[in-house]
mmCIF file of C-alpha atoms in Angstrom:
data_model
loop_
_atom_site.group_PDB
_atom_site.id
_atom_site.type_symbol
_atom_site.label_atom_id
_atom_site.label_comp_id
_atom_site.label_asym_id
_atom_site.label_seq_id
_atom_site.Cartn_x
_atom_site.Cartn_y
_atom_site.Cartn_z
ATOM 1 C CA UNK A 21 0.000 0.000 0.000
ATOM 2 C CA UNK A 22 1.300 3.419 -1.004
ATOM 3 C CA UNK A 23 2.629 5.488 1.896
ATOM 4 C CA UNK A 24 1.276 8.566 0.138
ATOM 5 C CA UNK A 25 -2.257 7.135 0.135
ATOM 6 C CA UNK A 26 -2.036 6.248 3.833
ATOM 7 C CA UNK A 27 -0.904 9.771 4.665
ATOM 8 C CA UNK A 28 -3.671 11.268 2.532
ATOM 9 C CA UNK A 29 -6.304 9.120 4.259
ATOM 10 C CA UNK A 30 -5.038 10.124 7.711
ATOM 11 C CA UNK A 31 -5.005 13.773 6.674
ATOM 12 C CA UNK A 32 -8.579 13.490 5.417
ATOM 13 C CA UNK A 33 -9.746 11.953 8.687
ATOM 14 C CA UNK A 34 -8.198 14.869 10.562
ATOM 15 C CA UNK A 35 -10.688 17.143 8.798
ATOM 16 C CA UNK A 36 -13.700 15.240 10.137
ATOM 17 C CA UNK A 37 -15.083 17.270 13.047
ATOM 18 C CA UNK A 38 -17.180 15.717 15.797
ATOM 19 C CA UNK A 39 -20.473 17.667 15.546
ATOM 20 C CA UNK A 40 -20.869 18.003 19.320
ATOM 21 C CA UNK A 41 -17.318 18.422 20.585
ATOM 22 C CA UNK A 42 -16.291 20.479 17.517
ATOM 23 C CA UNK A 43 -12.848 18.918 17.362
ATOM 24 C CA UNK A 44 -11.294 16.437 14.883
ATOM 25 C CA UNK A 45 -12.215 12.801 15.528
ATOM 26 C CA UNK A 46 -8.537 11.912 15.221
ATOM 27 C CA UNK A 47 -7.680 14.301 18.043
ATOM 28 C CA UNK A 48 -10.432 12.884 20.261
ATOM 29 C CA UNK A 49 -9.276 9.290 19.919
ATOM 30 C CA UNK A 50 -12.440 8.314 18.071
ATOM 31 C CA UNK A 51 -10.634 6.575 15.190
ATOM 32 C CA UNK A 52 -10.335 2.959 16.297
ATOM 33 C CA UNK A 53 -8.805 1.506 13.139
ATOM 34 C CA UNK A 54 -8.246 2.219 9.449
ATOM 35 C CA UNK A 55 -7.717 -0.454 6.807
ATOM 36 C CA UNK A 56 -7.012 0.249 3.143
ATOM 37 C CA UNK A 57 -7.483 -2.554 0.618
ATOM 38 C CA UNK A 58 -5.512 -2.908 -2.593
ATOM 39 C CA UNK A 59 -8.614 -1.942 -4.574
ATOM 40 C CA UNK A 60 -8.834 1.411 -2.716
ATOM 41 C CA UNK A 61 -11.579 0.473 -0.258
ATOM 42 C CA UNK A 62 -11.167 2.120 3.145
ATOM 43 C CA UNK A 63 -12.640 0.375 6.174
ATOM 44 C CA UNK A 64 -12.925 2.816 9.051
ATOM 45 C CA UNK A 65 -13.950 1.996 12.633
ATOM 46 C CA UNK A 66 -15.123 5.039 14.622
ATOM 47 C CA UNK A 67 -15.709 5.033 18.383
ATOM 48 C CA UNK A 68 -18.842 6.880 19.512
ATOM 49 C CA UNK A 69 -19.011 8.337 23.016
ATOM 50 C CA UNK A 70 -22.303 6.543 23.720
ATOM 51 C CA UNK A 71 -24.372 3.908 21.946
ATOM 52 C CA UNK A 72 -27.274 6.253 21.271
ATOM 53 C CA UNK A 73 -25.204 9.118 19.869
ATOM 54 C CA UNK A 74 -27.823 11.324 18.131
ATOM 55 C CA UNK A 75 -25.395 12.490 15.449
ATOM 56 C CA UNK A 76 -23.999 9.104 14.444
ATOM 57 C CA UNK A 77 -25.313 9.569 10.892
ATOM 58 C CA UNK A 78 -23.539 12.923 10.630
ATOM 59 C CA UNK A 79 -20.234 11.356 11.664
ATOM 60 C CA UNK A 80 -20.690 8.553 9.123
ATOM 61 C CA UNK A 81 -21.640 10.957 6.340
ATOM 62 C CA UNK A 82 -18.769 13.369 7.033
ATOM 63 C CA UNK A 83 -16.230 10.543 7.254
ATOM 64 C CA UNK A 84 -17.361 9.067 3.951
ATOM 65 C CA UNK A 85 -17.306 12.446 2.215
ATOM 66 C CA UNK A 86 -13.799 13.273 3.475
ATOM 67 C CA UNK A 87 -12.337 9.916 2.445
ATOM 68 C CA UNK A 88 -14.008 9.746 -0.958
ATOM 69 C CA UNK A 89 -12.299 13.024 -1.847
ATOM 70 C CA UNK A 90 -8.902 11.334 -1.484
ATOM 71 C CA UNK A 91 -7.431 10.302 -4.873
ATOM 72 C CA UNK A 92 -7.104 6.511 -4.945
ATOM 73 C CA UNK A 93 -9.991 5.823 -2.547
ATOM 74 C CA UNK A 94 -12.748 3.953 -4.382
ATOM 75 C CA UNK A 95 -15.141 3.076 -1.556
ATOM 76 C CA UNK A 96 -15.619 3.700 2.161
ATOM 77 C CA UNK A 97 -17.090 1.397 4.791
ATOM 78 C CA UNK A 98 -17.676 3.047 8.181
ATOM 79 C CA UNK A 99 -18.215 0.816 11.214
ATOM 80 C CA UNK A 100 -19.518 2.617 14.308
ATOM 81 C CA UNK A 101 -18.491 1.218 17.674
ATOM 82 C CA UNK A 102 -18.851 2.507 21.233
ATOM 83 C CA UNK A 103 -16.098 3.639 23.605
ATOM 84 C CA UNK A 104 -15.337 1.550 26.652
ATOM 85 C CA UNK A 105 -15.578 3.164 30.077
ATOM 86 C CA UNK A 106 -11.798 3.593 30.228
ATOM 87 C CA UNK A 107 -11.821 5.263 26.817
ATOM 88 C CA UNK A 108 -14.606 7.622 27.928
ATOM 89 C CA UNK A 109 -12.650 8.434 31.091
ATOM 90 C CA UNK A 110 -9.594 9.240 28.981
ATOM 91 C CA UNK A 111 -11.700 11.471 26.732
ATOM 92 C CA UNK A 112 -13.163 13.366 29.688
ATOM 93 C CA UNK A 113 -9.698 13.872 31.144
ATOM 94 C CA UNK A 114 -8.484 15.150 27.784
ATOM 95 C CA UNK A 115 -11.372 17.612 27.575
ATOM 96 C CA UNK A 116 -11.509 18.758 31.189
ATOM 97 C CA UNK A 117 -7.837 18.508 32.029
ATOM 98 C CA UNK A 118 -5.892 16.284 34.458
ATOM 99 C CA UNK A 119 -8.228 14.232 36.598
ATOM 100 C CA UNK A 120 -11.237 15.261 34.549
ATOM 101 C CA UNK A 121 -12.306 17.449 37.470
ATOM 102 C CA UNK A 122 -15.549 19.379 37.341
ATOM 103 C CA UNK A 123 -15.629 23.107 37.836
ATOM 104 C CA UNK A 124 -16.612 26.313 36.082
ATOM 105 C CA UNK A 125 -13.956 26.661 33.357
ATOM 106 C CA UNK A 126 -14.825 30.302 32.681
ATOM 107 C CA UNK A 127 -13.550 31.219 36.162
ATOM 108 C CA UNK A 128 -10.143 29.610 35.642
ATOM 109 C CA UNK A 129 -7.184 32.044 35.650
ATOM 110 C CA UNK A 130 -6.286 31.098 32.074
ATOM 111 C CA UNK A 131 -9.787 31.555 30.641
ATOM 112 C CA UNK A 132 -10.098 34.223 27.950
ATOM 113 C CA UNK A 133 -13.816 33.685 27.358
ATOM 114 C CA UNK A 134 -15.911 36.847 27.348
ATOM 115 C CA UNK A 135 -19.052 36.193 29.363
ATOM 116 C CA UNK A 136 -22.090 38.378 28.663
ATOM 117 C CA UNK A 137 -25.207 38.183 30.834
ATOM 118 C CA UNK A 138 -28.099 39.567 28.787
ATOM 119 C CA UNK A 139 -30.600 41.167 31.148
ATOM 120 C CA UNK A 140 -33.789 43.206 31.010
ATOM 121 C CA UNK A 141 -36.012 44.920 33.517
ATOM 122 C CA UNK A 142 -39.138 43.191 32.274
ATOM 123 C CA UNK A 143 -40.236 40.615 29.750
ATOM 124 C CA UNK A 144 -41.336 41.271 26.203
ATOM 125 C CA UNK A 145 -38.456 43.503 25.125
ATOM 126 C CA UNK A 146 -36.872 40.882 22.835
ATOM 127 C CA UNK A 147 -33.988 39.914 25.101
ATOM 128 C CA UNK A 148 -33.836 36.300 23.931
ATOM 129 C CA UNK A 149 -34.012 37.256 20.251
ATOM 130 C CA UNK A 150 -31.172 39.718 20.794
ATOM 131 C CA UNK A 151 -29.112 37.057 22.592
ATOM 132 C CA UNK A 152 -29.569 34.476 19.844
ATOM 133 C CA UNK A 153 -28.780 36.870 17.010
ATOM 134 C CA UNK A 154 -25.687 38.291 18.709
ATOM 135 C CA UNK A 155 -24.373 34.775 19.300
ATOM 136 C CA UNK A 156 -25.055 33.682 15.714
ATOM 137 C CA UNK A 157 -23.464 36.825 14.319
ATOM 138 C CA UNK A 158 -20.260 36.205 16.271
ATOM 139 C CA UNK A 159 -20.237 32.528 15.255
ATOM 140 C CA UNK A 160 -20.634 33.553 11.607
ATOM 141 C CA UNK A 161 -17.444 35.597 12.023
ATOM 142 C CA UNK A 162 -15.599 32.413 13.002
ATOM 143 C CA UNK A 163 -15.700 32.853 16.785
ATOM 144 C CA UNK A 164 -16.462 29.981 19.164
ATOM 145 C CA UNK A 165 -19.701 30.854 20.910
ATOM 146 C CA UNK A 166 -22.040 29.310 23.472
ATOM 147 C CA UNK A 167 -25.411 30.189 25.003
ATOM 148 C CA UNK A 168 -26.771 29.242 28.413
ATOM 149 C CA UNK A 169 -30.532 29.743 28.420
ATOM 150 C CA UNK A 170 -30.779 30.793 32.061
ATOM 151 C CA UNK A 171 -34.392 31.940 31.740
ATOM 152 C CA UNK A 172 -35.611 28.766 33.425
ATOM 153 C CA UNK A 173 -39.270 29.766 33.595
ATOM 154 C CA UNK A 174 -39.481 31.359 30.150
ATOM 155 C CA UNK A 175 -36.920 29.353 28.155
ATOM 156 C CA UNK A 176 -37.137 30.084 24.425
ATOM 157 C CA UNK A 177 -33.609 29.805 23.017
ATOM 158 C CA UNK A 178 -33.970 26.242 21.623
ATOM 159 C CA UNK A 179 -37.015 27.268 19.576
ATOM 160 C CA UNK A 180 -35.351 30.480 18.389
ATOM 161 C CA UNK A 181 -32.366 28.387 17.234
ATOM 162 C CA UNK A 182 -34.466 25.603 15.716
ATOM 163 C CA UNK A 183 -32.983 23.018 18.109
ATOM 164 C CA UNK A 184 -34.975 19.851 18.741
ATOM 165 C CA UNK A 185 -32.049 17.571 19.599
ATOM 166 C CA UNK A 186 -31.485 16.584 23.228
ATOM 167 C CA UNK A 187 -28.035 16.981 24.800
ATOM 168 C CA UNK A 188 -25.764 13.934 24.844
ATOM 169 C CA UNK A 189 -24.726 12.608 28.255
ATOM 170 C CA UNK A 190 -21.283 11.050 28.616
ATOM 171 C CA UNK A 191 -21.406 9.877 32.232
ATOM 172 C CA UNK A 192 -21.453 13.123 34.262
ATOM 173 C CA UNK A 193 -20.534 15.293 31.283
ATOM 174 C CA UNK A 194 -23.181 16.870 29.035
ATOM 175 C CA UNK A 195 -22.479 17.700 25.388
ATOM 176 C CA UNK A 196 -24.695 20.588 24.255
ATOM 177 C CA UNK A 197 -26.448 20.616 20.880
ATOM 178 C CA UNK A 198 -24.932 22.877 18.229
ATOM 179 C CA UNK A 199 -26.890 25.110 15.834
ATOM 180 C CA UNK A 200 -25.370 27.618 13.424
ATOM 181 C CA UNK A 201 -22.009 26.986 15.069
ATOM 182 C CA UNK A 202 -23.326 27.951 18.525
ATOM 183 C CA UNK A 203 -23.359 25.499 21.445
ATOM 184 C CA UNK A 204 -26.608 25.788 23.395
ATOM 185 C CA UNK A 205 -27.925 24.437 26.689
ATOM 186 C CA UNK A 206 -31.388 25.095 28.107
ATOM 187 C CA UNK A 207 -33.693 23.605 30.703
ATOM 188 C CA UNK A 208 -36.149 23.320 27.823
ATOM 189 C CA UNK A 209 -34.063 20.420 26.526
ATOM 190 C CA UNK A 210 -34.853 18.418 29.666
ATOM 191 C CA UNK A 211 -38.609 18.895 29.983
ATOM 192 C CA UNK A 212 -41.393 17.162 28.106
ATOM 193 C CA UNK A 213 -43.420 19.246 25.682
ATOM 194 C CA UNK A 214 -44.433 22.635 27.065
ATOM 195 C CA UNK A 215 -44.317 21.499 30.678
ATOM 196 C CA UNK A 216 -43.822 24.410 33.111
ATOM 197 C CA UNK A 217 -40.842 24.536 35.473
ATOM 198 C CA UNK A 218 -41.930 25.289 39.037
ATOM 199 C CA UNK A 219 -38.708 25.699 40.992
ATOM 200 C CA UNK A 220 -37.617 27.839 43.906
ATOM 201 C CA UNK A 221 -34.382 29.713 44.450
ATOM 202 C CA UNK A 222 -32.010 26.900 45.536
ATOM 203 C CA UNK A 223 -33.132 24.687 42.636
ATOM 204 C CA UNK A 224 -32.601 27.521 40.167
ATOM 205 C CA UNK A 225 -29.087 28.087 41.496
ATOM 206 C CA UNK A 226 -28.278 24.381 41.285
ATOM 207 C CA UNK A 227 -29.559 24.150 37.705
ATOM 208 C CA UNK A 228 -27.422 27.081 36.588
ATOM 209 C CA UNK A 229 -24.407 25.694 38.428
ATOM 210 C CA UNK A 230 -24.852 22.324 36.730
ATOM 211 C CA UNK A 231 -25.062 23.980 33.318
ATOM 212 C CA UNK A 232 -21.747 25.723 33.988
ATOM 213 C CA UNK A 233 -19.921 22.716 35.467
ATOM 214 C CA UNK A 234 -21.329 19.630 33.760
ATOM 215 C CA UNK A 235 -21.831 20.990 30.237
ATOM 216 C CA UNK A 236 -18.710 20.807 28.091
ATOM 217 C CA UNK A 237 -18.506 23.989 26.000
ATOM 218 C CA UNK A 238 -14.809 23.774 25.218
ATOM 219 C CA UNK A 239 -12.654 26.846 24.719
ATOM 220 C CA UNK A 240 -15.142 29.586 23.846
ATOM 221 C CA UNK A 241 -14.467 33.108 22.660
ATOM 222 C CA UNK A 242 -17.835 34.282 23.993
ATOM 223 C CA UNK A 243 -20.535 32.855 26.254
ATOM 224 C CA UNK A 244 -23.979 34.474 26.414
ATOM 225 C CA UNK A 245 -26.398 33.922 29.289
ATOM 226 C CA UNK A 246 -30.025 34.718 28.531
ATOM 227 C CA UNK A 247 -31.268 35.826 31.955
ATOM 228 C CA UNK A 248 -34.879 35.988 33.125
ATOM 229 C CA UNK A 249 -36.296 39.512 33.455
ATOM 230 C CA UNK A 250 -35.642 41.445 36.631
ATOM 231 C CA UNK A 251 -33.152 41.076 39.456
ATOM 232 C CA UNK A 252 -34.200 37.807 41.073
ATOM 233 C CA UNK A 253 -32.485 34.556 42.004
ATOM 234 C CA UNK A 254 -30.804 33.836 38.671
ATOM 235 C CA UNK A 255 -29.259 37.299 38.407
ATOM 236 C CA UNK A 256 -27.789 36.878 41.886
ATOM 237 C CA UNK A 257 -26.591 33.344 41.102
ATOM 238 C CA UNK A 258 -24.853 34.552 37.931
ATOM 239 C CA UNK A 259 -22.999 37.160 39.975
ATOM 240 C CA UNK A 260 -21.898 34.449 42.409
ATOM 241 C CA UNK A 261 -21.006 31.770 39.857
ATOM 242 C CA UNK A 262 -19.576 34.048 37.149
ATOM 243 C CA UNK A 263 -18.319 37.168 38.928
ATOM 244 C CA UNK A 264 -16.470 38.383 35.812
ATOM 245 C CA UNK A 265 -19.585 38.297 33.624
ATOM 246 C CA UNK A 266 -20.461 41.604 31.973
ATOM 247 C CA UNK A 267 -24.078 42.727 31.825
ATOM 248 C CA UNK A 268 -25.849 43.689 28.597
ATOM 249 C CA UNK A 269 -29.117 45.502 29.327
ATOM 250 C CA UNK A 270 -31.896 45.294 26.730
ATOM 251 C CA UNK A 271 -34.667 47.887 26.727
ATOM 252 C CA UNK A 272 -37.181 49.525 24.407
ATOM 253 C CA UNK A 273 -37.231 53.276 23.666
ATOM 254 C CA UNK A 274 -40.190 53.780 25.991
ATOM 255 C CA UNK A 275 -39.353 55.848 29.070
ATOM 256 C CA UNK A 276 -41.235 53.496 31.396
ATOM 257 C CA UNK A 277 -39.309 50.492 30.044
ATOM 258 C CA UNK A 278 -35.999 52.302 30.530
ATOM 259 C CA UNK A 279 -36.916 53.049 34.151
ATOM 260 C CA UNK A 280 -37.497 49.353 34.830
ATOM 261 C CA UNK A 281 -34.396 48.276 32.875
ATOM 262 C CA UNK A 282 -32.220 50.571 34.981
ATOM 263 C CA UNK A 283 -32.704 48.229 37.933
ATOM 264 C CA UNK A 284 -31.409 45.272 35.938
ATOM 265 C CA UNK A 285 -28.192 47.140 35.177
ATOM 266 C CA UNK A 286 -27.810 48.866 38.518
ATOM 267 C CA UNK A 287 -27.489 45.477 40.218
ATOM 268 C CA UNK A 288 -23.874 45.638 39.058
ATOM 269 C CA UNK A 289 -23.191 48.192 41.785
ATOM 270 C CA UNK A 290 -24.104 45.527 44.356
ATOM 271 C CA UNK A 291 -22.416 42.549 42.707
ATOM 272 C CA UNK A 292 -19.228 44.231 41.505
ATOM 273 C CA UNK A 293 -19.905 43.345 37.875
ATOM 274 C CA UNK A 294 -19.428 45.530 34.818
ATOM 275 C CA UNK A 295 -22.209 46.785 32.561
ATOM 276 C CA UNK A 296 -20.932 46.247 29.013
ATOM 277 C CA UNK A 297 -23.609 48.391 27.440
ATOM 278 C CA UNK A 298 -27.242 49.068 26.626
ATOM 279 C CA UNK A 299 -29.113 47.675 23.619
ATOM 280 C CA UNK A 300 -32.291 49.415 22.503
ATOM 281 C CA UNK A 301 -34.700 47.035 20.758
ATOM 282 C CA UNK A 302 -37.873 47.895 18.791
ATOM 283 C CA UNK A 303 -36.416 51.356 18.313
ATOM 284 C CA UNK A 304 -38.527 52.393 15.310
ATOM 285 C CA UNK A 305 -40.414 51.102 12.285
ATOM 286 C CA UNK A 306 -39.070 52.000 8.867
ATOM 287 C CA UNK A 307 -41.898 53.171 6.596
ATOM 288 C CA UNK A 308 -42.174 52.345 2.878
ATOM 289 C CA UNK A 309 -41.622 56.008 1.986
ATOM 290 C CA UNK A 310 -38.321 56.142 3.849
ATOM 291 C CA UNK A 311 -39.527 57.735 7.074
ATOM 292 C CA UNK A 312 -39.640 56.249 10.553
ATOM 293 C CA UNK A 313 -42.457 55.669 13.006
ATOM 294 C CA UNK A 314 -41.506 55.711 16.675
ATOM 295 C CA UNK A 315 -44.106 53.257 17.968
ATOM 296 C CA UNK A 316 -42.619 53.047 21.458
ATOM 297 C CA UNK A 317 -41.282 56.564 21.832
ATOM 298 C CA UNK A 318 -37.656 57.654 21.569
ATOM 299 C CA UNK A 319 -34.570 58.090 23.676
ATOM 300 C CA UNK A 320 -35.058 55.327 26.232
ATOM 301 C CA UNK A 321 -31.797 53.568 25.407
ATOM 302 C CA UNK A 322 -29.706 56.721 25.525
ATOM 303 C CA UNK A 323 -31.284 57.836 28.809
ATOM 304 C CA UNK A 324 -30.695 54.395 30.311
ATOM 305 C CA UNK A 325 -27.036 54.415 29.249
ATOM 306 C CA UNK A 326 -26.552 57.828 30.862
ATOM 307 C CA UNK A 327 -28.235 56.748 34.100
ATOM 308 C CA UNK A 328 -26.208 53.550 34.346
ATOM 309 C CA UNK A 329 -22.998 55.473 33.633
ATOM 310 C CA UNK A 330 -23.818 57.768 36.540
ATOM 311 C CA UNK A 331 -24.876 55.009 38.955
ATOM 312 C CA UNK A 332 -21.966 52.646 38.200
ATOM 313 C CA UNK A 333 -19.300 55.302 37.819
ATOM 314 C CA UNK A 334 -18.174 53.816 34.483
ATOM 315 C CA UNK A 335 -18.860 54.607 30.857
ATOM 316 C CA UNK A 336 -21.880 52.520 29.795
ATOM 317 C CA UNK A 337 -22.380 52.950 26.054
ATOM 318 C CA UNK A 338 -25.524 52.606 23.982
ATOM 319 C CA UNK A 339 -24.299 49.785 21.757
ATOM 320 C CA UNK A 340 -27.007 50.045 19.145
ATOM 321 C CA UNK A 341 -30.652 50.526 18.220
ATOM 322 C CA UNK A 342 -32.520 47.655 16.570
ATOM 323 C CA UNK A 343 -35.542 48.561 14.425
ATOM 324 C CA UNK A 344 -38.766 46.585 14.319
ATOM 325 C CA UNK A 345 -38.721 44.030 11.514
ATOM 326 C CA UNK A 346 -41.256 41.360 10.587
ATOM 327 C CA UNK A 347 -38.394 39.118 9.436
ATOM 328 C CA UNK A 348 -36.910 39.252 12.935
ATOM 329 C CA UNK A 349 -40.128 37.799 14.330
ATOM 330 C CA UNK A 350 -40.500 35.307 11.500
ATOM 331 C CA UNK A 351 -36.906 34.167 11.931
ATOM 332 C CA UNK A 352 -37.552 33.516 15.613
ATOM 333 C CA UNK A 353 -40.677 31.499 14.860
ATOM 334 C CA UNK A 354 -38.888 29.383 12.234
ATOM 335 C CA UNK A 355 -35.638 28.942 14.156
ATOM 336 C CA UNK A 356 -33.658 30.910 11.559
ATOM 337 C CA UNK A 357 -32.055 34.001 13.177
ATOM 338 C CA UNK A 358 -32.339 37.137 11.049
ATOM 339 C CA UNK A 359 -28.587 37.812 11.027
ATOM 340 C CA UNK A 360 -28.304 34.612 8.980
ATOM 341 C CA UNK A 361 -31.635 34.475 7.157
ATOM 342 C CA UNK A 362 -31.861 38.189 6.300
ATOM 343 C CA UNK A 363 -28.393 39.678 6.738
ATOM 344 C CA UNK A 364 -29.171 42.701 4.533
ATOM 345 C CA UNK A 365 -32.136 43.885 6.595
ATOM 346 C CA UNK A 366 -31.795 46.956 8.868
ATOM 347 C CA UNK A 367 -32.435 44.853 11.983
ATOM 348 C CA UNK A 368 -29.727 42.342 11.033
ATOM 349 C CA UNK A 369 -27.301 45.165 10.273
ATOM 350 C CA UNK A 370 -27.928 46.705 13.693
ATOM 351 C CA UNK A 371 -27.473 43.374 15.458
ATOM 352 C CA UNK A 372 -24.291 42.586 13.534
ATOM 353 C CA UNK A 373 -22.962 46.041 14.390
ATOM 354 C CA UNK A 374 -23.532 45.407 18.095
ATOM 355 C CA UNK A 375 -21.900 41.975 17.806
ATOM 356 C CA UNK A 376 -18.895 43.593 16.150
ATOM 357 C CA UNK A 377 -18.507 45.964 19.100
ATOM 358 C CA UNK A 378 -18.637 43.051 21.544
ATOM 359 C CA UNK A 379 -16.078 41.117 19.499
ATOM 360 C CA UNK A 380 -13.767 44.114 19.532
ATOM 361 C CA UNK A 381 -13.771 44.294 23.328
ATOM 362 C CA UNK A 382 -10.322 43.088 24.454
ATOM 363 C CA UNK A 383 -10.136 39.890 26.480
ATOM 364 C CA UNK A 384 -8.321 40.978 29.607
ATOM 365 C CA UNK A 385 -5.114 39.353 30.819
ATOM 366 C CA UNK A 386 -5.471 40.580 34.400
ATOM 367 C CA UNK A 387 -4.720 37.820 36.874
ATOM 368 C CA UNK A 388 -3.401 35.451 34.267
ATOM 369 C CA UNK A 389 -0.143 33.622 34.718
ATOM 370 C CA UNK A 390 2.182 34.413 31.836
ATOM 371 C CA UNK A 391 4.826 31.863 30.883
ATOM 372 C CA UNK A 392 7.710 34.329 30.897
ATOM 373 C CA UNK A 393 11.126 33.496 32.280
ATOM 374 C CA UNK A 394 13.866 36.059 33.108
ATOM 375 C CA UNK A 395 17.052 35.724 31.077
#
């Protein structure tokens, strides 16, 4: 067998990405064996993390496509097997680090993940839609992005992302579903149908903690938390579990809405967090003749940014104003975010502009250990 063909086959396999872990199957130890016959047939054995892996067909299809593109390969036979417990333990240790210990990776000294907690004073201002579209916009730019749907009572992120797949459990580690390049976890993935979640404070805290410790997100550039409205248990838990998280406050232009939203941002003065900025949603409706109709008033976002700047003692910018758009609503109903389904619309342009500002925020090195040795 030609050494060149063997090298080409191995190189092709290195391009096959596990759809949940988002890393090459060769790097994850998922390639059990590779046999190449004289007639160019490749027999590949792939180790799945669990027997009921929901994306087994995707792995098979991607492996076949990668190998059939190799000159000299005439056919591909993929055999799916399941990892042994020792192999799963080795995988978890590889992903989580020595010992495979649980913890919140975003609090580690070496973490460079930007964590944004998207908050609002009250419901109905489009906070979840803003969260989803910001995440998808950053992912479309090539960044590694995750979402924690922390709105336990009013979870909506899976529907907005078109996710129907359940998370994969590998022992005590949860692999989140991926849509549009964004890893997502939500309590909605663990309930049946439209069943309500009736939990009190300690249970809410434990659920959020489990999402942050048991769910494997990998090395993210940005993590968004879609918080419930107001300043209740989850907002306090986020401050405790992710003290470096920055708050994004979503409001409408209406003065009354801005008054309520100010409380959601002002909580930073009590928790020691930073307010990254204000996002004004439903700012105006563009008319066919080129004019604008201010359905919910004007100036609420700017006033809120000024108030939060004064109360926190830091510069809180108005990051952008998102106009009303039917496609934004339709995209949410169909699970196709507008930044992807209608990128040329004014609403998508505003959302992408805000995402660009968040991406440009430097990831701080404060408190990090730098591998520098004196000479």
